[in-house]
Amino acid sequence: TANLGVNPSLTIAAQAERSGQIIQRLRQFVRKREPKHDRTDANTLVREAMTLIEPEARHRRAELVFQLAADLPPVPLDPIQIEQVLINLVRNALEAMAETDVSSRRVTLRTRGEPDAVVLEVADADPGLSDPELDAIFDPFYTTKASGMGMGLTISRTIVEAHGGRLWATRNADQGLTFYVRLPTDVVG
């Protein structure tokens, strides 16, 4: 590569600062546009969000499996924002499983209640990530995709946190990842 006379450490520092500014602006944007906090049935939300991505799942020859808990309390949330989070998580799962055997291309969507929250889960059967990749997936501009921007999970986490919730991921026992969206059942404020 040609030496352009640029100090690489300054470039990295400038990129890190720019990343921080973008994330701060995203958080300010989400906060300025306060979530509507409509009391919403989590299972209905999951089903409606999946109708939007089901054609893509079918095209990728992947199965969407629903394991939805009964009698969940309604959750105060902005349905459009949380649907976008779910769609992003499922789309990521579908893309990650593109190289896996067709018989194991399955995304499982679960809901469950906790004493003060409802948890939405998106589990896939992708080949998995290394420890450094798993640690970095929520970092701005980090991506494992050839054409990814590395902002989807960062934006999703910002949206969930604006709802007073938490978004994280763990490795499955056999293969793949599970993403968890924990949303409080009390209004954030």
Coordinates of N, CA and C in Angstrom, one line a residue:
T1 N 0.8 -1.2 0.0 CA 0.0 0.0 0.0 C 0.9 1.2 0.0
A2 N 0.4 2.3 -0.6 CA 1.1 3.5 -0.6 C 1.0 4.3 0.7
N3 N 2.1 4.9 1.1 CA 2.1 5.7 2.3 C 1.6 7.1 1.9
L4 N 0.4 7.5 2.4 CA -0.1 8.8 2.0 C 0.3 9.9 3.0
G5 N 1.2 9.6 3.8 CA 1.7 10.6 4.8 C 0.7 10.8 5.9
V6 N -0.2 9.9 6.2 CA -1.2 10.0 7.2 C -0.7 9.2 8.4
N7 N -0.8 9.8 9.6 CA -0.4 9.1 10.8 C -1.6 8.1 11.1
P8 N -1.4 6.8 11.0 CA -2.5 5.8 11.2 C -3.2 6.0 12.6
S9 N -2.4 6.3 13.6 CA -3.0 6.5 15.0 C -3.9 7.7 15.0
L10 N -3.6 8.7 14.2 CA -4.6 9.9 14.2 C -5.8 9.5 13.4
T11 N -5.7 8.7 12.4 CA -6.8 8.3 11.6 C -7.7 7.4 12.5
I12 N -7.2 6.5 13.3 CA -8.0 5.6 14.1 C -8.6 6.5 15.2
A13 N -7.9 7.4 15.8 CA -8.4 8.3 16.8 C -9.6 9.2 16.2
A14 N -9.4 9.7 15.0 CA -10.4 10.5 14.4 C -11.7 9.6 14.1
Q15 N -11.5 8.4 13.7 CA -12.6 7.5 13.4 C -13.3 7.2 14.7
A16 N -12.6 6.9 15.8 CA -13.2 6.6 17.1 C -14.0 7.8 17.5
E17 N -13.5 9.0 17.4 CA -14.2 10.2 17.8 C -15.5 10.4 17.0
R18 N -15.3 10.2 15.7 CA -16.5 10.3 14.8 C -17.6 9.3 15.1
S19 N -17.1 8.1 15.4 CA -18.1 7.0 15.8 C -18.8 7.4 17.1
G20 N -18.1 8.0 18.0 CA -18.7 8.4 19.3 C -19.8 9.5 19.0
Q21 N -19.4 10.5 18.1 CA -20.3 11.5 17.8 C -21.6 11.0 17.2
I22 N -21.5 10.1 16.2 CA -22.6 9.5 15.6 C -23.5 8.8 16.6
I23 N -23.0 8.0 17.4 CA -23.8 7.3 18.4 C -24.5 8.3 19.4
Q24 N -23.8 9.3 19.8 CA -24.4 10.3 20.6 C -25.5 11.0 19.9
R25 N -25.4 11.3 18.7 CA -26.5 11.9 17.9 C -27.7 11.0 17.8
L26 N -27.4 9.7 17.5 CA -28.5 8.7 17.4 C -29.2 8.6 18.8
R27 N -28.5 8.6 19.9 CA -29.2 8.6 21.2 C -30.0 9.8 21.4
Q28 N -29.5 11.0 21.0 CA -30.2 12.2 21.2 C -31.5 12.2 20.3
F29 N -31.3 11.7 19.1 CA -32.5 11.6 18.2 C -33.6 10.7 18.8
V30 N -33.2 9.6 19.3 CA -34.2 8.6 19.9 C -34.8 9.3 21.1
R31 N -34.0 10.0 21.9 CA -34.6 10.6 23.1 C -35.5 11.8 22.8
K32 N -35.1 12.5 21.7 CA -36.0 13.7 21.3 C -37.3 13.2 20.8
R33 N -37.3 12.1 20.1 CA -38.5 11.5 19.6 C -38.9 10.4 20.7
E34 N -39.5 10.9 21.8 CA -39.8 10.0 22.9 C -40.7 8.8 22.3
P35 N -40.3 7.6 22.7 CA -41.2 6.5 22.3 C -42.6 6.7 22.8
K36 N -43.6 6.3 22.0 CA -45.0 6.5 22.3 C -45.5 5.8 23.6
H37 N -44.9 4.7 23.9 CA -45.2 3.9 25.1 C -46.7 3.5 25.0
D38 N -47.2 3.0 23.9 CA -48.5 2.4 23.8 C -48.4 1.0 24.5
R39 N -49.4 0.7 25.3 CA -49.4 -0.6 25.9 C -49.6 -1.7 24.8
T40 N -48.7 -2.6 24.6 CA -48.7 -3.5 23.5 C -48.5 -4.9 23.9
D41 N -49.2 -5.8 23.3 CA -49.0 -7.2 23.5 C -47.8 -7.7 22.8
A42 N -46.8 -8.2 23.5 CA -45.5 -8.6 22.9 C -45.7 -9.7 21.8
N43 N -46.6 -10.6 22.0 CA -46.8 -11.7 21.0 C -47.4 -11.1 19.7
T44 N -48.3 -10.2 19.8 CA -48.9 -9.6 18.6 C -47.8 -8.8 17.9
L45 N -47.0 -8.1 18.7 CA -45.9 -7.3 18.1 C -44.9 -8.3 17.3
V46 N -44.5 -9.4 17.9 CA -43.6 -10.3 17.2 C -44.3 -10.9 16.0
R47 N -45.5 -11.3 16.0 CA -46.2 -11.8 14.8 C -46.3 -10.8 13.7
E48 N -46.6 -9.5 14.1 CA -46.8 -8.5 13.1 C -45.4 -8.2 12.4
A49 N -44.4 -8.1 13.3 CA -43.0 -7.8 12.7 C -42.6 -8.9 11.8
M50 N -42.9 -10.2 12.1 CA -42.5 -11.3 11.3 C -43.2 -11.4 10.0
T51 N -44.4 -10.8 9.9 CA -45.1 -10.8 8.6 C -44.4 -9.9 7.6
L52 N -43.6 -9.0 8.1 CA -42.8 -8.1 7.2 C -41.5 -8.8 6.7
I53 N -41.0 -9.7 7.5 CA -39.7 -10.4 7.1 C -39.9 -11.8 6.6
E54 N -41.1 -12.3 6.7 CA -41.4 -13.7 6.3 C -41.1 -14.0 4.9
P55 N -41.4 -13.0 3.9 CA -41.0 -13.3 2.5 C -39.5 -13.5 2.3
E56 N -38.7 -12.7 3.1 CA -37.2 -12.8 3.0 C -36.8 -14.2 3.6
A57 N -37.4 -14.6 4.7 CA -37.1 -15.9 5.3 C -37.4 -17.0 4.3
R58 N -38.6 -16.9 3.6 CA -39.0 -17.9 2.7 C -38.0 -18.0 1.5
H59 N -37.6 -16.8 1.0 CA -36.6 -16.7 -0.1 C -35.3 -17.3 0.3
R60 N -34.9 -17.2 1.5 CA -33.6 -17.7 2.0 C -33.8 -19.2 2.5
R61 N -35.0 -19.7 2.3 CA -35.3 -21.1 2.7 C -35.0 -21.3 4.2
A62 N -35.5 -20.4 5.0 CA -35.3 -20.5 6.4 C -36.7 -20.5 7.1
E63 N -36.8 -21.2 8.2 CA -38.1 -21.4 8.9 C -38.1 -20.4 10.1
L64 N -39.2 -19.7 10.3 CA -39.4 -18.9 11.5 C -40.3 -19.7 12.4
V65 N -39.8 -20.0 13.6 CA -40.5 -20.8 14.6 C -40.9 -19.9 15.8
F66 N -42.1 -20.0 16.2 CA -42.7 -19.2 17.3 C -42.9 -20.0 18.5
Q67 N -42.3 -19.5 19.7 CA -42.5 -20.1 21.0 C -42.9 -18.9 21.9
L68 N -44.2 -18.6 21.8 CA -44.7 -17.4 22.5 C -45.4 -17.7 23.8
A69 N -45.0 -17.1 24.9 CA -45.6 -17.4 26.2 C -47.0 -16.8 26.3
A70 N -47.9 -17.5 27.0 CA -49.2 -17.0 27.1 C -49.3 -16.1 28.3
D71 N -50.3 -15.2 28.3 CA -50.6 -14.3 29.4 C -49.5 -13.4 29.8
L72 N -48.9 -12.8 28.8 CA -47.8 -11.8 29.1 C -48.5 -10.5 29.4
P73 N -48.0 -9.7 30.3 CA -48.5 -8.3 30.6 C -48.2 -7.4 29.4
P74 N -49.1 -6.5 29.1 CA -48.8 -5.5 28.0 C -47.5 -4.7 28.4
V75 N -46.8 -4.3 27.3 CA -45.5 -3.6 27.5 C -45.7 -2.2 27.0
P76 N -45.3 -1.2 27.7 CA -45.4 0.2 27.2 C -44.2 0.4 26.2
L77 N -44.5 0.6 24.9 CA -43.4 0.7 24.0 C -43.9 1.4 22.7
D78 N -42.9 1.8 21.9 CA -43.2 2.3 20.6 C -43.2 1.1 19.6
P79 N -44.3 0.6 19.2 CA -44.4 -0.6 18.4 C -43.5 -0.5 17.1
I80 N -43.5 0.6 16.5 CA -42.7 0.7 15.2 C -41.2 0.5 15.5
Q81 N -40.7 1.2 16.6 CA -39.3 1.1 16.9 C -38.9 -0.3 17.3
I82 N -39.7 -1.0 18.1 CA -39.4 -2.3 18.6 C -39.5 -3.3 17.4
E83 N -40.5 -3.1 16.6 CA -40.6 -4.0 15.4 C -39.3 -3.9 14.5
Q84 N -38.8 -2.7 14.4 CA -37.6 -2.5 13.6 C -36.4 -3.2 14.2
V85 N -36.3 -3.2 15.6 CA -35.3 -4.0 16.3 C -35.4 -5.4 16.0
L86 N -36.6 -6.0 16.1 CA -36.9 -7.4 15.8 C -36.5 -7.8 14.4
I87 N -37.0 -6.9 13.4 CA -36.7 -7.2 12.0 C -35.2 -7.2 11.8
N88 N -34.5 -6.2 12.4 CA -33.0 -6.2 12.2 C -32.3 -7.5 12.8
L89 N -32.8 -7.9 13.9 CA -32.2 -9.1 14.5 C -32.5 -10.4 13.7
V90 N -33.7 -10.5 13.2 CA -34.0 -11.6 12.3 C -33.3 -11.6 11.0
R91 N -33.2 -10.4 10.4 CA -32.5 -10.2 9.1 C -31.0 -10.6 9.3
N92 N -30.4 -10.2 10.4 CA -29.0 -10.5 10.7 C -28.9 -12.0 10.8
A93 N -29.9 -12.7 11.5 CA -29.8 -14.1 11.7 C -29.9 -14.8 10.3
L94 N -30.8 -14.4 9.5 CA -31.0 -15.0 8.1 C -29.7 -14.8 7.3
E95 N -29.1 -13.7 7.4 CA -27.9 -13.5 6.6 C -26.7 -14.3 7.2
A96 N -26.7 -14.5 8.5 CA -25.6 -15.3 9.1 C -25.8 -16.7 8.8
M97 N -27.0 -17.2 8.5 CA -27.2 -18.6 8.2 C -27.1 -18.9 6.7
A98 N -26.8 -18.0 5.9 CA -26.8 -18.2 4.4 C -26.0 -19.4 4.0
E99 N -24.9 -19.6 4.7 CA -24.0 -20.7 4.3 C -24.3 -22.0 5.0
T100 N -25.2 -22.0 5.9 CA -25.5 -23.3 6.7 C -26.4 -24.2 5.8
D101 N -26.4 -25.4 6.2 CA -27.3 -26.4 5.6 C -28.8 -25.9 5.7
V102 N -29.5 -26.1 4.6 CA -30.9 -25.6 4.5 C -31.7 -26.2 5.7
S103 N -31.5 -27.5 6.0 CA -32.3 -28.1 7.1 C -32.1 -27.5 8.5
S104 N -31.0 -26.7 8.7 CA -30.8 -26.1 10.0 C -31.1 -24.6 9.9
R105 N -31.6 -24.1 8.8 CA -31.9 -22.6 8.7 C -33.2 -22.3 9.5
R106 N -33.0 -22.0 10.7 CA -34.2 -21.8 11.6 C -33.9 -20.6 12.5
V107 N -34.9 -19.7 12.6 CA -34.9 -18.6 13.5 C -36.0 -18.8 14.5
T108 N -35.7 -18.9 15.8 CA -36.8 -19.2 16.8 C -37.0 -17.9 17.5
L109 N -38.3 -17.5 17.5 CA -38.7 -16.3 18.2 C -39.5 -16.7 19.5
R110 N -39.0 -16.2 20.6 CA -39.6 -16.6 21.9 C -40.0 -15.3 22.7
T111 N -41.0 -15.5 23.5 CA -41.3 -14.4 24.5 C -41.5 -15.1 25.8
R112 N -41.1 -14.4 26.8 CA -41.3 -14.9 28.2 C -41.5 -13.7 29.2
G113 N -42.1 -13.9 30.2 CA -42.3 -12.9 31.2 C -41.4 -13.0 32.4
E114 N -41.0 -11.9 33.0 CA -40.3 -11.8 34.2 C -41.1 -11.0 35.2
P115 N -40.7 -10.9 36.4 CA -41.5 -10.2 37.4 C -41.8 -8.7 36.9
D116 N -40.9 -8.0 36.3 CA -41.1 -6.6 35.9 C -40.8 -6.3 34.5
A117 N -40.8 -7.4 33.7 CA -40.4 -7.2 32.3 C -40.9 -8.3 31.4
V118 N -40.9 -8.1 30.1 CA -41.1 -9.1 29.1 C -39.8 -9.2 28.3
V119 N -39.4 -10.4 28.0 CA -38.2 -10.7 27.2 C -38.6 -11.3 25.9
L120 N -38.0 -10.7 24.8 CA -38.2 -11.2 23.4 C -36.8 -11.8 23.1
E121 N -36.9 -13.0 22.5 CA -35.6 -13.7 22.1 C -35.7 -14.0 20.7
V122 N -34.5 -13.9 20.0 CA -34.3 -14.3 18.6 C -33.1 -15.2 18.6
A123 N -33.3 -16.5 18.3 CA -32.3 -17.5 18.3 C -32.1 -18.0 16.9
D124 N -30.8 -18.1 16.5 CA -30.5 -18.6 15.2 C -29.6 -19.9 15.3
A125 N -29.3 -20.4 14.1 CA -28.4 -21.6 14.0 C -27.3 -21.3 13.1
D126 N -26.7 -20.1 13.2 CA -25.6 -19.7 12.4 C -24.3 -20.4 12.8
P127 N -23.3 -20.3 12.1 CA -22.0 -21.0 12.4 C -21.4 -20.4 13.7
G128 N -21.8 -19.3 14.2 CA -21.3 -18.7 15.4 C -20.3 -17.7 15.2
L129 N -19.9 -17.0 16.3 CA -18.9 -16.0 16.2 C -17.7 -16.3 17.2
S130 N -16.6 -15.8 16.9 CA -15.4 -16.0 17.8 C -15.7 -15.1 19.0
D131 N -14.9 -15.3 20.1 CA -15.1 -14.5 21.3 C -14.9 -13.0 21.0
P132 N -13.8 -12.6 20.2 CA -13.7 -11.2 19.9 C -14.8 -10.6 19.1
E133 N -15.4 -11.4 18.2 CA -16.5 -11.0 17.4 C -17.7 -10.8 18.3
L134 N -18.0 -11.7 19.2 CA -19.2 -11.6 20.1 C -19.0 -10.4 21.0
D135 N -17.8 -10.1 21.5 CA -17.6 -9.0 22.3 C -17.8 -7.7 21.6
A136 N -17.6 -7.7 20.2 CA -17.6 -6.4 19.5 C -18.9 -6.1 18.7
I137 N -19.9 -7.1 18.7 CA -21.0 -6.9 17.8 C -21.8 -5.7 18.0
F138 N -21.8 -5.1 19.2 CA -22.6 -3.9 19.4 C -21.8 -2.6 19.3
D139 N -20.5 -2.8 18.9 CA -19.7 -1.6 18.7 C -20.0 -0.9 17.4
P140 N -20.1 0.4 17.4 CA -20.4 1.1 16.1 C -19.4 0.8 15.0
F141 N -19.9 0.6 13.8 CA -19.1 0.3 12.6 C -18.4 -1.1 12.6
Y142 N -18.7 -1.9 13.6 CA -18.2 -3.3 13.6 C -19.2 -4.2 12.8
T143 N -18.7 -4.9 11.9 CA -19.5 -5.8 11.1 C -18.8 -7.1 10.7
T144 N -19.5 -8.2 10.6 CA -19.0 -9.4 10.1 C -19.4 -9.6 8.7
K145 N -20.2 -8.7 8.1 CA -20.8 -8.8 6.8 C -19.9 -8.1 5.8
A146 N -19.8 -8.6 4.6 CA -19.0 -8.0 3.6 C -19.5 -6.6 3.2
S147 N -20.8 -6.5 3.2 CA -21.4 -5.2 2.8 C -22.1 -4.5 3.9
G148 N -21.8 -4.9 5.2 CA -22.5 -4.2 6.3 C -21.9 -2.9 6.7
M149 N -22.7 -2.1 7.3 CA -22.2 -0.8 7.8 C -21.8 -0.9 9.3
G150 N -22.3 -1.9 10.0 CA -22.0 -2.0 11.4 C -22.7 -1.1 12.3
M151 N -23.9 -0.7 11.9 CA -24.7 0.3 12.7 C -26.0 -0.4 13.2
G152 N -26.5 -1.4 12.6 CA -27.8 -2.0 12.9 C -27.9 -2.4 14.4
L153 N -27.0 -3.1 14.9 CA -27.1 -3.6 16.3 C -26.9 -2.4 17.3
T154 N -26.0 -1.4 16.9 CA -25.8 -0.2 17.7 C -27.1 0.6 17.8
I155 N -27.7 0.8 16.7 CA -29.0 1.5 16.7 C -30.1 0.7 17.4
S156 N -30.1 -0.6 17.2 CA -31.1 -1.4 17.9 C -30.9 -1.3 19.4
R157 N -29.7 -1.3 19.9 CA -29.4 -1.2 21.3 C -29.9 0.2 21.9
T158 N -29.6 1.2 21.1 CA -30.0 2.5 21.5 C -31.5 2.6 21.6
I159 N -32.2 2.1 20.7 CA -33.7 2.1 20.7 C -34.2 1.3 22.0
V160 N -33.7 0.1 22.2 CA -34.1 -0.6 23.4 C -33.8 0.1 24.7
E161 N -32.6 0.7 24.8 CA -32.2 1.5 26.0 C -33.1 2.7 26.2
A162 N -33.6 3.3 25.1 CA -34.5 4.4 25.2 C -35.9 4.0 25.7
H163 N -36.1 2.7 25.7 CA -37.4 2.2 26.2 C -37.1 1.7 27.7
G164 N -35.9 1.9 28.2 CA -35.6 1.5 29.6 C -35.2 0.0 29.6
G165 N -34.9 -0.5 28.4 CA -34.6 -2.0 28.4 C -33.2 -2.3 28.1
R166 N -32.9 -3.5 27.8 CA -31.6 -4.0 27.6 C -31.6 -4.9 26.4
L167 N -30.5 -4.9 25.6 CA -30.3 -5.8 24.4 C -28.9 -6.4 24.6
W168 N -28.9 -7.8 24.5 CA -27.6 -8.4 24.6 C -27.7 -9.8 23.9
A169 N -26.6 -10.4 23.7 CA -26.5 -11.7 23.0 C -25.7 -12.7 23.7
T170 N -26.0 -14.0 23.6 CA -25.2 -15.1 24.1 C -25.1 -16.2 23.1
R171 N -24.1 -17.0 23.2 CA -24.0 -18.2 22.4 C -24.9 -19.3 22.8
N172 N -25.5 -20.0 21.8 CA -26.3 -21.1 22.1 C -25.5 -22.3 22.5
A173 N -26.0 -23.3 23.2 CA -25.3 -24.4 23.6 C -24.8 -25.3 22.4
D174 N -25.6 -25.4 21.4 CA -25.2 -26.2 20.2 C -24.6 -25.3 19.1
Q175 N -25.3 -24.4 18.6 CA -24.7 -23.5 17.6 C -25.5 -22.3 17.4
G176 N -24.9 -21.2 17.0 CA -25.7 -20.0 16.8 C -25.7 -19.1 18.0
L177 N -26.5 -18.0 17.9 CA -26.6 -17.0 18.9 C -28.1 -16.8 19.3
T178 N -28.3 -16.3 20.5 CA -29.6 -15.8 20.9 C -29.4 -14.4 21.3
F179 N -30.3 -13.5 20.7 CA -30.4 -12.1 21.1 C -31.6 -11.9 22.1
Y180 N -31.4 -11.1 23.1 CA -32.4 -10.9 24.1 C -32.8 -9.4 24.1
V181 N -34.1 -9.1 24.1 CA -34.6 -7.8 24.2 C -35.4 -7.8 25.5
R182 N -34.9 -7.2 26.5 CA -35.7 -7.1 27.8 C -36.3 -5.7 27.9
L183 N -37.7 -5.7 28.0 CA -38.4 -4.5 28.1 C -39.2 -4.4 29.4
P184 N -39.1 -3.3 30.1 CA -39.8 -3.2 31.4 C -41.3 -3.1 31.2
T185 N -42.1 -3.6 32.1 CA -43.5 -3.5 32.0 C -44.1 -2.2 32.6
D186 N -43.2 -1.5 33.2 CA -43.6 -0.1 33.7 C -43.2 0.9 32.8
V187 N -43.9 2.0 32.7 CA -43.6 3.1 31.8 C -42.2 3.7 32.2
V188 N -41.4 3.9 31.2 CA -40.1 4.5 31.4 C -40.3 6.0 31.6
G189 N -39.6 6.7 32.4 CA -39.7 8.1 32.5 C -39.0 8.8 33.5

